[in-house]
Every structure is written in C-alpha cells, then in structure tokens.
Amino acid sequence: MNALIGLANSGKIINDPVFGFINIPGGFLYDIVQHPVFQRLHRIKQLGVSSYVYPGAQHTRMQHSLGAMHLTAEAVKQLRSKGHVITPAEEEGVLAAILLHDTGHGPFSHVLEHTVIPSVSHEEISRVLMERIDAEMGGRLRTAISIFNDTYPKRFLHQLVSSQLDMDRLDYLRRDSFFTGVVEGSIGAARIIKMLNVWNDTLVVEAKGIYSIENFLVARRFMYWQVYLHKTSVAVERMLVNILRRARELMRGGLELFASPALMYFLKNDVTREEFMSGGDALESFLALDDSDIISAIKVWRSADDKVLSTLCSGFIDRRLFKAMRCDEGTEVCEDEWSRRYQEVLGVDSVLARYFFSVDTVSSKAYSPDADDRILILYNDGTIKDIATASDMLDVDVLRSRAEKRYLFYMPV
C-alpha cells in the first residue's frame, strides 16, 4: 500500500493519488485489510487489459476497494449529520462490506467468468469469501454479510455498497478517469455524497445535487464506451479468452503445458458451482490465482508446439493484437470467408481457424429507471422524483435504452 503511516492504535493512513490521505480504521477493519484474501487484490489490475489502450491504467482492485471504503465512511458521516442513526457496529459492517465487495474477482476482471470458471459469478465468490473470513474472525462479519446480501433492516446501507449510485461506482469512475486520463469521466463524488439523504429507508439525493447526478450518469455512459468497452480493450479481452480456451482444450487432450498449480487446476478441471460454494480445492486454487499466473503462462506458451496457442500468445505479449471492425446493423459478416483466410495463411483447419476471429455484440445501459434501486431526488417539500423524470437535461429514452455495438474481432495476418 502507499506510504503507510502509523496512527497510535487507531489504524493507518494511506496517501491515495485520487482522494489524498485516507484513514484505515484500526482493529477489525485493519485486520480485514491485512487479510490474505484482501491483499490478493493488490495483484489484480482494476481495469484488466485496458492498459493496452491507456498505459496509465495500472491501478489495482485493492486501491479501488480502499477508495470505496473511504467514500462510504464519508457518506456515513454525512447521513449522521442529517440525523440518521447509524450505530458504530453498522458503520463497521458497511465499511467491511465495501472493502470485501470485489474479493471474488479473478485475474483480468471478468475473463475467467467467460472461460475457466463459467458456472459462478464474482459476486457469489465474494459472498463465499466473506463467509470464510467471518468464520475465521468469530462471526464479526455477520452485519457486513447481511448488508452485502441486502437482508439487513436498514436497506439504505446496502445501497451504499450496491446500487445505481453506490460508493463502488463513485470510486471507480473517479479512479479510472484519473488513471486513464479520460477527464470526461471525472465526477464530483464529494458533492454527490454531501447531497445524500435517507427517505423511507431509501438512499436519495437532495434536489440541490441534481446536476451532479446528471454529470454522474453522463460520465458513466462516456466511460463505458471510451474505456470499459473501448473496442481495442474488448478485442484484447477476446484474445485472452481464446488463449485460455485453447490452453484448456490442449490440456484436456493430454498435452502438458506450463502453468502455476492454481491455473493448472482450472485448466484441467470442470469446476461446478457446488464445488466452489463448498470452499474446497476450487476456492483455494482461486485464492492463489492472480494476474501474474496468467501473464507468466502466456509468456511460456509463446513457444508451445501448438500453432494456435503460440500464435495467440506471441501476439498478446508482443502487441500484435486482435483488431475490431464495426459491423453495422444489417451488415453480414461472411464467417466462412474469414475462416478460409486463416486456413490458408496459418495452415490450420476450419475448427482451429475460429480461434483467430469472432463476431460479438457489446452493450451498455446508463441507467435503469425500472429497477428497485433507482436514483431518487428529494425536494424541499418532501416530494420524490426519479432522476429520469426530475432532470430537464437528460433524455429518459436514451438513459433507459441499451446501446449496442456489433464488432468483428480478428487477428491481422
């Protein structure tokens, strides 16, 4: 962590590049930060392969989780100042929940969910890990788990952790904007937190903060298309998925490939959701897995005898990446033609040629006004309006609609 400075039995301070000095409370919360499950996040990049597009995007999920904890602590302070009762135990619980919300992520963000661990989501893994830490700490995470699972009586605490205006999103938009240099994604997190309130056990935003929320939604939409779903980032992710798929196929066919024990476990075994939830070898192997396992394997696989694997890995390491070509609606992509191209140039059959291209659709929605965690605006007279109807700037139909883009991803040869 950055520049840790002791604070006489009251925790630590870190110098965060986005929010400045952040306090990590002592005792239970500091024990969570020091736990190996949390420390693993230091070895997982927040933005996966986005550094291929934005070289500065080297920040980690640990940095993000600490930033989200800081914003949550600021939100608790603001809500208390407005007369809402949040006990010390509840504050500790919601801070623990936001600290651990990302522990279920594997290397390179969602890549493993599309390849070697398709049967379980990162949210489910986070729940299992929280239960595990709770057992180790004698039940001290019960409140945090209840808040995380949205079963705690004060539902607004869950909304701080997971909603359309949670502290997770406030941090990652600010942080990802900062490290990518995409200034259009920057938001006024401090202003939004100052405007938070609670109405009928629901997190709301006071009317004075409506313009900050408009900026938040516009920035989020911009960041999705400019960063998270940038065509090159998605292309590289598809390339990484194909590398792991091919390595998995080869290993299950009897070929021995280099891999760390943790990565080897997932490449060789079909892991069911039940095995993961039971907390056995699958979970232990997952906890031993981070970005370095994937990168070290790919570096070695460049010399593999299999032409598909070696070609893909060499391209990934040496930045001969998949390209993305937009396929407008109604445009047909002749996949047989692309398949023949790779068969001729690379000397592979039609089945193996499919590893070098794919046609996929990526999509994003800025806001869901029909969800049960809508962003609500509180007016001085006590009335409540959804941001989609309260705003005189945002187009409700644009907010509600799911924007889609269809691409052909291919390796140039």
XYZ file of C-alpha atoms in Angstrom:
413
model
C 0.000 0.000 0.000
C 1.070 3.609 -0.498
C 3.100 5.349 2.206
C 1.645 3.755 5.314
C 1.930 5.980 8.377
C 1.142 4.642 11.866
C -1.522 6.329 13.962
C -1.073 5.112 17.554
C -3.544 2.231 17.820
C -6.105 3.931 15.564
C -5.232 2.301 12.231
C -3.261 3.652 9.295
C -3.244 6.447 6.784
C -2.505 5.911 3.108
C -1.694 8.623 0.623
C -4.150 7.903 -2.177
C -3.448 9.680 -5.512
C -7.173 10.301 -6.105
C -8.562 11.327 -2.692
C -5.421 12.278 -0.774
C -4.929 10.956 2.738
C -7.317 8.097 3.564
C -7.779 6.691 7.027
C -7.983 2.935 7.533
C -9.565 2.417 10.973
C -7.730 0.185 13.418
C -8.938 -3.073 14.904
C -11.357 -5.225 12.937
C -11.275 -3.233 9.671
C -7.495 -3.096 9.640
C -7.433 -6.873 10.193
C -9.593 -7.235 7.055
C -7.186 -5.082 5.038
C -4.288 -7.232 6.253
C -6.089 -10.488 5.469
C -4.584 -12.535 2.566
C -7.954 -12.573 0.769
C -7.916 -8.765 0.615
C -4.169 -8.482 -0.052
C -4.633 -10.640 -3.157
C -6.438 -7.664 -4.738
C -3.072 -5.884 -4.819
C -2.077 -8.330 -7.568
C -5.141 -7.813 -9.766
C -5.477 -4.792 -12.041
C -8.716 -2.874 -11.739
C -9.118 -2.428 -15.493
C -7.806 -5.754 -16.761
C -6.369 -5.317 -20.264
C -7.259 -1.606 -20.583
C -3.584 -0.703 -20.150
C -3.122 -1.806 -23.771
C -5.170 1.290 -24.654
C -4.410 3.548 -21.677
C -0.872 2.822 -20.413
C -1.567 4.603 -17.121
C -4.343 2.157 -16.171
C -2.120 0.152 -13.840
C -4.108 0.641 -10.628
C -5.366 -2.335 -8.656
C -8.593 -3.602 -7.144
C -7.044 -3.031 -3.731
C -6.680 0.678 -4.432
C -10.275 0.782 -5.654
C -11.615 -1.066 -2.598
C -9.793 1.253 -0.206
C -11.118 4.275 -2.098
C -14.671 2.903 -1.974
C -14.282 2.362 1.780
C -13.166 5.976 2.161
C -16.194 7.283 0.253
C -18.513 5.043 2.275
C -17.082 6.446 5.511
C -17.693 9.970 4.195
C -21.274 9.042 3.278
C -21.922 7.622 6.757
C -20.601 10.848 8.269
C -22.921 12.931 6.080
C -26.009 10.840 6.816
C -25.337 11.039 10.549
C -25.031 14.817 10.317
C -28.584 14.842 8.899
C -29.981 12.995 11.890
C -29.967 9.407 10.623
C -28.900 6.829 13.181
C -26.029 4.600 12.104
C -24.500 2.728 15.029
C -20.743 2.072 15.285
C -21.441 -1.625 14.580
C -23.418 -0.717 11.457
C -20.674 1.630 10.275
C -18.098 -1.105 10.784
C -20.363 -3.541 8.913
C -20.933 -1.350 5.866
C -17.225 -0.463 5.639
C -16.299 -4.157 5.852
C -18.850 -4.986 3.142
C -17.476 -2.404 0.711
C -13.896 -3.466 1.447
C -14.695 -7.064 0.522
C -17.142 -6.473 -2.336
C -14.539 -7.189 -5.038
C -12.708 -10.140 -3.464
C -14.482 -12.535 -5.829
C -12.840 -11.056 -8.919
C -10.342 -13.197 -10.766
C -7.374 -12.098 -12.869
C -8.135 -9.609 -15.656
C -11.592 -8.744 -14.382
C -14.328 -10.934 -15.927
C -12.139 -13.047 -18.228
C -12.255 -16.166 -16.047
C -16.052 -15.970 -15.852
C -16.114 -16.401 -19.634
C -13.611 -19.271 -19.770
C -12.422 -21.494 -16.921
C -14.994 -20.587 -14.218
C -18.227 -20.125 -16.165
C -20.529 -21.592 -13.549
C -20.150 -18.999 -10.797
C -20.126 -15.184 -10.752
C -17.644 -12.991 -8.934
C -20.445 -11.744 -6.652
C -21.125 -15.300 -5.496
C -17.430 -15.879 -4.847
C -17.281 -12.665 -2.803
C -20.114 -13.995 -0.617
C -18.299 -17.287 -0.050
C -15.085 -15.464 0.858
C -16.898 -13.198 3.301
C -18.397 -16.266 4.999
C -14.941 -17.793 5.197
C -13.400 -14.701 6.795
C -16.390 -14.447 9.134
C -15.722 -17.972 10.401
C -12.057 -17.137 10.961
C -12.946 -13.949 12.853
C -15.543 -15.491 15.144
C -18.672 -14.121 13.479
C -17.615 -10.474 13.331
C -18.685 -10.155 9.689
C -22.344 -11.065 10.246
C -23.558 -7.472 9.928
C -21.368 -6.895 6.864
C -22.682 -10.047 5.192
C -26.281 -9.084 5.949
C -25.700 -5.616 4.452
C -23.961 -7.119 1.405
C -26.817 -9.607 0.849
C -29.480 -6.886 1.276
C -31.078 -8.643 4.248
C -30.176 -6.019 6.847
C -33.180 -3.986 8.151
C -31.651 -0.636 7.125
C -31.678 -1.126 3.366
C -30.013 2.199 2.618
C -26.769 0.718 3.984
C -26.861 -1.928 1.249
C -27.450 0.818 -1.313
C -24.168 2.436 -0.268
C -22.474 -0.833 -1.267
C -24.550 -1.922 -4.263
C -26.990 0.258 -6.196
C -27.089 2.579 -9.187
C -25.488 5.263 -7.011
C -23.210 3.268 -4.728
C -19.760 4.140 -3.430
C -18.284 1.431 -5.640
C -19.328 3.357 -8.762
C -18.361 6.730 -7.343
C -14.845 5.470 -6.705
C -14.247 3.558 -9.905
C -15.443 6.409 -12.119
C -13.157 8.913 -10.380
C -10.244 6.494 -10.125
C -10.470 5.046 -13.630
C -10.842 8.532 -15.094
C -7.753 9.649 -13.176
C -5.503 6.753 -14.218
C -6.632 6.606 -17.844
C -6.501 10.368 -18.265
C -10.062 10.401 -19.633
C -11.143 13.639 -17.971
C -14.703 13.434 -19.307
C -15.314 10.550 -16.890
C -14.478 12.573 -13.794
C -17.356 13.122 -11.369
C -17.974 15.267 -8.294
C -18.006 12.434 -5.757
C -17.658 14.765 -2.763
C -20.580 16.900 -3.951
C -22.804 13.850 -4.506
C -22.009 12.486 -1.040
C -22.813 15.868 0.526
C -26.250 15.746 -1.092
C -27.107 12.203 0.096
C -30.044 11.700 2.431
C -32.404 8.910 3.508
C -36.149 8.868 2.802
C -38.367 5.928 3.737
C -35.267 3.738 4.319
C -34.061 4.572 0.798
C -30.947 6.437 -0.229
C -31.910 9.659 -2.014
C -30.215 12.783 -3.352
C -31.318 16.244 -2.294
C -32.569 18.430 -5.150
C -29.515 20.693 -4.978
C -27.443 17.745 -6.181
C -29.414 17.008 -9.336
C -26.800 18.486 -11.671
C -24.076 16.368 -10.071
C -26.199 13.273 -10.711
C -26.736 14.293 -14.331
C -22.973 14.608 -14.704
C -22.523 11.232 -12.984
C -24.807 9.443 -15.455
C -23.299 11.147 -18.494
C -19.770 10.404 -17.249
C -20.659 6.769 -16.620
C -22.045 6.381 -20.133
C -18.950 8.036 -21.562
C -16.554 5.849 -19.539
C -18.259 2.668 -20.666
C -17.781 3.409 -24.346
C -14.466 5.215 -24.046
C -12.776 2.902 -21.514
C -14.608 -0.211 -20.295
C -15.994 -1.165 -23.714
C -13.341 0.503 -25.839
C -13.141 -1.613 -28.982
C -9.434 -2.368 -28.551
C -9.865 -3.349 -24.904
C -12.710 -5.690 -25.818
C -10.660 -7.117 -28.694
C -7.712 -7.861 -26.395
C -10.059 -9.442 -23.868
C -11.495 -11.703 -26.578
C -7.934 -12.635 -27.485
C -7.160 -13.532 -23.867
C -10.343 -15.589 -23.619
C -9.338 -17.555 -26.731
C -5.851 -18.174 -25.323
C -7.272 -19.699 -22.145
C -9.866 -21.687 -24.100
C -7.158 -23.178 -26.323
C -4.842 -23.984 -23.401
C -7.747 -25.644 -21.620
C -8.594 -27.740 -24.678
C -4.987 -28.841 -25.131
C -4.519 -29.825 -21.515
C -7.718 -31.844 -21.518
C -6.475 -33.563 -24.644
C -3.438 -34.794 -22.744
C -0.843 -32.142 -23.665
C 1.271 -30.935 -20.764
C 1.640 -27.151 -20.667
C 3.407 -24.904 -18.190
C 1.084 -23.315 -15.640
C 1.108 -22.447 -11.966
C -0.671 -25.040 -9.786
C -3.630 -22.665 -9.338
C -4.067 -22.043 -13.069
C -3.442 -25.717 -13.829
C -6.336 -26.672 -11.560
C -8.853 -24.619 -13.512
C -7.493 -25.557 -16.925
C -7.704 -29.278 -16.159
C -10.947 -29.452 -14.191
C -14.587 -28.704 -14.852
C -15.408 -26.781 -11.684
C -19.059 -26.802 -10.713
C -20.809 -24.111 -8.759
C -21.378 -26.577 -5.915
C -17.645 -27.322 -5.649
C -16.903 -23.620 -5.464
C -19.559 -22.956 -2.860
C -18.282 -25.811 -0.673
C -14.994 -23.976 -0.178
C -12.691 -26.861 -1.123
C -9.857 -27.106 -3.655
C -11.648 -24.860 -6.145
C -11.754 -21.925 -3.743
C -8.178 -22.490 -2.538
C -6.933 -22.530 -6.122
C -8.916 -19.397 -6.916
C -7.329 -17.552 -3.976
C -3.877 -18.468 -5.290
C -4.684 -17.052 -8.721
C -3.866 -13.509 -9.847
C -2.697 -11.605 -12.927
C 0.862 -12.919 -12.676
C -0.268 -16.540 -13.139
C -1.879 -15.689 -16.471
C 0.951 -13.500 -17.767
C 3.730 -15.936 -16.833
C 1.882 -18.800 -18.527
C 1.271 -16.804 -21.707
C 4.962 -15.844 -21.892
C 5.935 -19.524 -21.801
C 3.140 -20.614 -24.173
C 4.643 -18.431 -26.897
C 6.986 -21.377 -27.510
C 4.266 -24.043 -27.413
C 4.221 -26.642 -30.171
C 0.568 -25.877 -30.857
C 0.415 -23.254 -33.602
C -2.842 -21.699 -32.413
C -1.662 -21.221 -28.850
C 1.809 -19.971 -29.757
C 0.467 -17.511 -32.344
C -2.122 -16.054 -29.988
C 0.319 -15.797 -27.080
C 3.045 -14.191 -29.171
C 0.545 -11.649 -30.397
C -0.674 -10.916 -26.877
C 2.829 -10.384 -25.446
C 4.312 -8.571 -28.453
C 1.197 -6.425 -29.026
C 0.064 -7.924 -32.306
C -3.475 -7.716 -31.046
C -6.900 -8.561 -32.352
C -8.427 -5.728 -34.347
C -12.043 -4.625 -34.091
C -14.169 -3.803 -37.120
C -17.628 -2.338 -36.585
C -20.451 -4.322 -38.169
C -23.424 -2.034 -38.578
C -26.941 -3.366 -38.249
C -27.866 -5.396 -41.285
C -24.230 -5.947 -42.290
C -23.488 -9.624 -42.791
C -20.077 -10.953 -41.892
C -19.077 -13.919 -44.015
C -17.550 -16.106 -41.344
C -16.712 -18.837 -43.847
C -14.588 -16.343 -45.752
C -12.682 -15.335 -42.620
C -12.229 -18.980 -41.718
C -10.758 -19.748 -45.152
C -8.380 -16.813 -44.784
C -6.822 -18.225 -41.614
C -6.787 -21.752 -43.012
C -4.772 -20.570 -45.990
C -2.398 -18.186 -44.203
C -1.805 -20.147 -40.995
C -2.307 -23.662 -42.248
C -4.976 -24.599 -39.706
C -8.289 -26.388 -40.170
C -11.729 -24.751 -40.002
C -12.179 -25.579 -36.307
C -8.866 -24.028 -35.257
C -9.411 -21.008 -37.510
C -12.253 -19.951 -35.183
C -9.693 -19.042 -32.520
C -8.493 -16.114 -34.632
C -11.765 -14.241 -35.090
C -15.232 -13.823 -33.586
C -18.361 -11.741 -34.083
C -19.734 -10.305 -30.838
C -22.056 -7.599 -29.558
C -21.153 -5.350 -26.632
C -23.798 -3.338 -24.828
C -24.268 -0.804 -22.046
C -27.109 0.985 -20.284
C -26.524 4.228 -18.372
C -29.476 3.911 -16.020
C -32.411 1.592 -15.274
C -35.409 3.651 -14.099
C -37.435 0.460 -13.632
C -35.021 -1.081 -11.125
C -35.714 -1.200 -7.398
C -32.595 0.842 -6.656
C -33.491 3.913 -8.715
C -31.773 7.236 -8.151
C -34.388 9.350 -6.398
C -34.352 13.136 -5.979
C -35.719 14.598 -2.726
C -37.270 18.084 -2.955
C -37.670 20.612 -0.142
C -41.412 19.976 0.071
C -40.772 16.270 0.713
C -41.756 15.028 -2.739
C -39.672 12.415 -4.536
C -38.924 12.080 -8.239
C -36.846 9.623 -10.219
C -33.804 11.307 -11.810
C -35.132 10.240 -15.230
C -38.182 12.470 -14.784
C -36.652 15.093 -12.475
C -33.919 16.051 -14.919
C -34.636 18.644 -17.573
C -31.424 17.787 -19.379
C -31.293 14.004 -19.632
C -33.281 12.161 -22.294
C -35.201 9.435 -20.475
C -35.336 7.207 -23.539
C -31.578 7.455 -24.020
C -30.996 6.638 -20.370
C -33.327 3.658 -20.452
C -32.216 2.174 -23.758
C -29.438 -0.379 -24.013
C -26.861 0.827 -26.517
C -25.276 -1.952 -28.547
C -22.335 -2.196 -30.921
C -21.546 -5.223 -33.053
C -17.939 -5.993 -33.951
C -15.846 -8.431 -35.875
C -12.735 -9.136 -33.788
C -9.893 -10.626 -35.797
C -6.151 -11.224 -35.775
C -4.446 -9.417 -38.640
C -2.374 -11.778 -40.798
